Amino acid sequence: RPKNSVHPIYNNLIYPVDYGYLKDLHGENTDHISVYRGTLAATNVSSLVVCADILKRDIEVKLLVGCNDSEVDSILEFLNQTDFQKAVIISRGKSIPAWAGTI
């Protein structure tokens, strides 16, 4: 779904960046992975979003690719518009914490 397009079910929700999903993934699970695509040329995953949907009784993880700080803020605002869905952003750090390097 292109940036500024209307959600197919909730016409009050406008996508702040391009939105789509990765398909043709290998594995037993047939679910897809949702992706928000920002305007940066970067192709790495800079952050991810964890969304809890109370109505669907579901939790989803969505990837953010090429999103600048403003776009990340807009995505978070977009996903937290209702009392029925709440989301948090988990940003990828540039270094590995000391505790993560121990075996």
PDB file of C-alpha atoms in Angstrom:
ATOM      1  CA  ARG A   1       0.000   0.000   0.000  1.00  0.00           C
ATOM      2  CA  PRO A   2       1.560   3.278  -1.027  1.00  0.00           C
ATOM      3  CA  LYS A   3       2.235   6.130   1.356  1.00  0.00           C
ATOM      4  CA  ASN A   4      -0.905   8.236   1.998  1.00  0.00           C
ATOM      5  CA  SER A   5      -3.264   5.451   0.903  1.00  0.00           C
ATOM      6  CA  VAL A   6      -6.351   4.650   2.956  1.00  0.00           C
ATOM      7  CA  HIS A   7      -6.579   1.466   5.005  1.00  0.00           C
ATOM      8  CA  PRO A   8      -8.887  -1.001   3.191  1.00  0.00           C
ATOM      9  CA  ILE A   9     -11.212  -1.442   6.201  1.00  0.00           C
ATOM     10  CA  TYR A  10     -10.739   1.654   8.378  1.00  0.00           C
ATOM     11  CA  ASN A  11     -11.047   4.708   6.143  1.00  0.00           C
ATOM     12  CA  ASN A  12      -9.818   7.048   8.873  1.00  0.00           C
ATOM     13  CA  LEU A  13      -6.360   5.411   8.825  1.00  0.00           C
ATOM     14  CA  ILE A  14      -3.857   6.771   6.295  1.00  0.00           C
ATOM     15  CA  TYR A  15      -0.542   4.960   5.793  1.00  0.00           C
ATOM     16  CA  PRO A  16       2.368   7.307   6.672  1.00  0.00           C
ATOM     17  CA  VAL A  17       4.894   5.347   4.541  1.00  0.00           C
ATOM     18  CA  ASP A  18       4.736   2.527   2.011  1.00  0.00           C
ATOM     19  CA  TYR A  19       3.439  -0.711   3.549  1.00  0.00           C
ATOM     20  CA  GLY A  20       3.543  -4.262   2.295  1.00  0.00           C
ATOM     21  CA  TYR A  21       4.821  -7.679   3.154  1.00  0.00           C
ATOM     22  CA  LEU A  22       7.422 -10.249   2.285  1.00  0.00           C
ATOM     23  CA  LYS A  23       5.921 -13.310   0.665  1.00  0.00           C
ATOM     24  CA  ASP A  24       7.153 -16.627  -0.654  1.00  0.00           C
ATOM     25  CA  LEU A  25       8.967 -17.331   2.586  1.00  0.00           C
ATOM     26  CA  HIS A  26      10.112 -20.860   3.280  1.00  0.00           C
ATOM     27  CA  GLY A  27       8.839 -22.714   6.311  1.00  0.00           C
ATOM     28  CA  GLU A  28       5.797 -24.350   7.755  1.00  0.00           C
ATOM     29  CA  ASN A  29       4.062 -21.136   8.779  1.00  0.00           C
ATOM     30  CA  THR A  30       2.137 -19.540   5.899  1.00  0.00           C
ATOM     31  CA  ASP A  31       2.023 -16.094   7.514  1.00  0.00           C
ATOM     32  CA  HIS A  32       3.782 -13.218   5.839  1.00  0.00           C
ATOM     33  CA  ILE A  33       6.101 -10.613   7.347  1.00  0.00           C
ATOM     34  CA  SER A  34       4.796  -7.036   7.231  1.00  0.00           C
ATOM     35  CA  VAL A  35       7.174  -4.239   6.222  1.00  0.00           C
ATOM     36  CA  TYR A  36       6.994  -0.456   6.475  1.00  0.00           C
ATOM     37  CA  ARG A  37       9.294   1.084   3.837  1.00  0.00           C
ATOM     38  CA  GLY A  38      10.625   4.585   4.409  1.00  0.00           C
ATOM     39  CA  THR A  39      12.341   7.041   2.077  1.00  0.00           C
ATOM     40  CA  LEU A  40      15.970   6.303   2.989  1.00  0.00           C
ATOM     41  CA  ALA A  41      18.084   4.357   0.498  1.00  0.00           C
ATOM     42  CA  ALA A  42      19.053   1.892   3.236  1.00  0.00           C
ATOM     43  CA  THR A  43      17.845  -1.666   2.776  1.00  0.00           C
ATOM     44  CA  ASN A  44      18.608  -2.974   6.251  1.00  0.00           C
ATOM     45  CA  VAL A  45      16.078  -3.404   9.040  1.00  0.00           C
ATOM     46  CA  SER A  46      16.612  -0.430  11.349  1.00  0.00           C
ATOM     47  CA  SER A  47      13.761  -1.126  13.755  1.00  0.00           C
ATOM     48  CA  LEU A  48      10.800  -3.321  14.289  1.00  0.00           C
ATOM     49  CA  VAL A  49       7.337  -2.754  15.664  1.00  0.00           C
ATOM     50  CA  VAL A  50       5.550  -5.045  18.064  1.00  0.00           C
ATOM     51  CA  CYS A  51       1.769  -4.533  17.861  1.00  0.00           C
ATOM     52  CA  ALA A  52      -0.876  -5.908  20.174  1.00  0.00           C
ATOM     53  CA  ASP A  53      -4.351  -6.025  18.626  1.00  0.00           C
ATOM     54  CA  ILE A  54      -6.969  -6.473  21.345  1.00  0.00           C
ATOM     55  CA  LEU A  55      -9.866  -7.116  18.954  1.00  0.00           C
ATOM     56  CA  LYS A  56      -8.037  -9.851  17.048  1.00  0.00           C
ATOM     57  CA  ARG A  57      -6.321 -11.130  20.212  1.00  0.00           C
ATOM     58  CA  ASP A  58      -3.116 -11.113  18.255  1.00  0.00           C
ATOM     59  CA  ILE A  59       0.446  -9.844  18.429  1.00  0.00           C
ATOM     60  CA  GLU A  60       2.365  -8.998  15.270  1.00  0.00           C
ATOM     61  CA  VAL A  61       5.944  -8.003  14.543  1.00  0.00           C
ATOM     62  CA  LYS A  62       6.508  -5.684  11.587  1.00  0.00           C
ATOM     63  CA  LEU A  63       9.844  -4.631  10.072  1.00  0.00           C
ATOM     64  CA  LEU A  64      10.893  -1.048   9.375  1.00  0.00           C
ATOM     65  CA  VAL A  65      13.240  -0.655   6.403  1.00  0.00           C
ATOM     66  CA  GLY A  66      14.816   2.625   5.325  1.00  0.00           C
ATOM     67  CA  CYS A  67      12.811   4.737   7.778  1.00  0.00           C
ATOM     68  CA  ASN A  68      14.144   8.029   9.118  1.00  0.00           C
ATOM     69  CA  ASP A  69      13.319   9.228  12.647  1.00  0.00           C
ATOM     70  CA  SER A  70      10.294  11.239  11.497  1.00  0.00           C
ATOM     71  CA  GLU A  71       8.874   8.243   9.621  1.00  0.00           C
ATOM     72  CA  VAL A  72       9.393   5.993  12.652  1.00  0.00           C
ATOM     73  CA  ASP A  73       7.471   8.502  14.781  1.00  0.00           C
ATOM     74  CA  SER A  74       4.681   8.645  12.171  1.00  0.00           C
ATOM     75  CA  ILE A  75       4.412   4.837  12.061  1.00  0.00           C
ATOM     76  CA  LEU A  76       4.198   4.668  15.838  1.00  0.00           C
ATOM     77  CA  GLU A  77       1.493   7.349  15.869  1.00  0.00           C
ATOM     78  CA  PHE A  78      -0.385   5.540  13.067  1.00  0.00           C
ATOM     79  CA  LEU A  79      -0.365   2.244  14.990  1.00  0.00           C
ATOM     80  CA  ASN A  80      -1.461   3.772  18.302  1.00  0.00           C
ATOM     81  CA  GLN A  81      -4.521   5.708  17.102  1.00  0.00           C
ATOM     82  CA  THR A  82      -7.091   3.495  18.792  1.00  0.00           C
ATOM     83  CA  ASP A  83      -7.553   1.883  22.184  1.00  0.00           C
ATOM     84  CA  PHE A  84      -7.772  -1.498  20.451  1.00  0.00           C
ATOM     85  CA  GLN A  85      -4.233  -1.618  19.076  1.00  0.00           C
ATOM     86  CA  LYS A  86      -1.029  -0.526  20.738  1.00  0.00           C
ATOM     87  CA  ALA A  87       2.510  -0.725  19.434  1.00  0.00           C
ATOM     88  CA  VAL A  88       6.084  -0.157  20.535  1.00  0.00           C
ATOM     89  CA  ILE A  89       9.206   0.414  18.455  1.00  0.00           C
ATOM     90  CA  ILE A  90      12.331  -1.614  19.076  1.00  0.00           C
ATOM     91  CA  SER A  91      15.318   0.088  17.460  1.00  0.00           C
ATOM     92  CA  ARG A  92      18.407  -1.706  16.327  1.00  0.00           C
ATOM     93  CA  GLY A  93      21.468  -0.490  18.163  1.00  0.00           C
ATOM     94  CA  LYS A  94      24.834   0.093  16.595  1.00  0.00           C
ATOM     95  CA  SER A  95      26.724  -2.013  19.127  1.00  0.00           C
ATOM     96  CA  ILE A  96      26.263  -5.301  20.919  1.00  0.00           C
ATOM     97  CA  PRO A  97      25.785  -4.983  24.696  1.00  0.00           C
ATOM     98  CA  ALA A  98      28.439  -6.697  26.829  1.00  0.00           C
ATOM     99  CA  TRP A  99      25.913  -9.177  28.221  1.00  0.00           C
ATOM    100  CA  ALA A 100      25.001 -10.351  24.707  1.00  0.00           C
ATOM    101  CA  GLY A 101      28.557 -11.352  23.861  1.00  0.00           C
ATOM    102  CA  THR A 102      29.009 -13.817  26.696  1.00  0.00           C
ATOM    103  CA  ILE A 103      28.380 -17.497  26.256  1.00  0.00           C
TER     104      ILE A 103
END
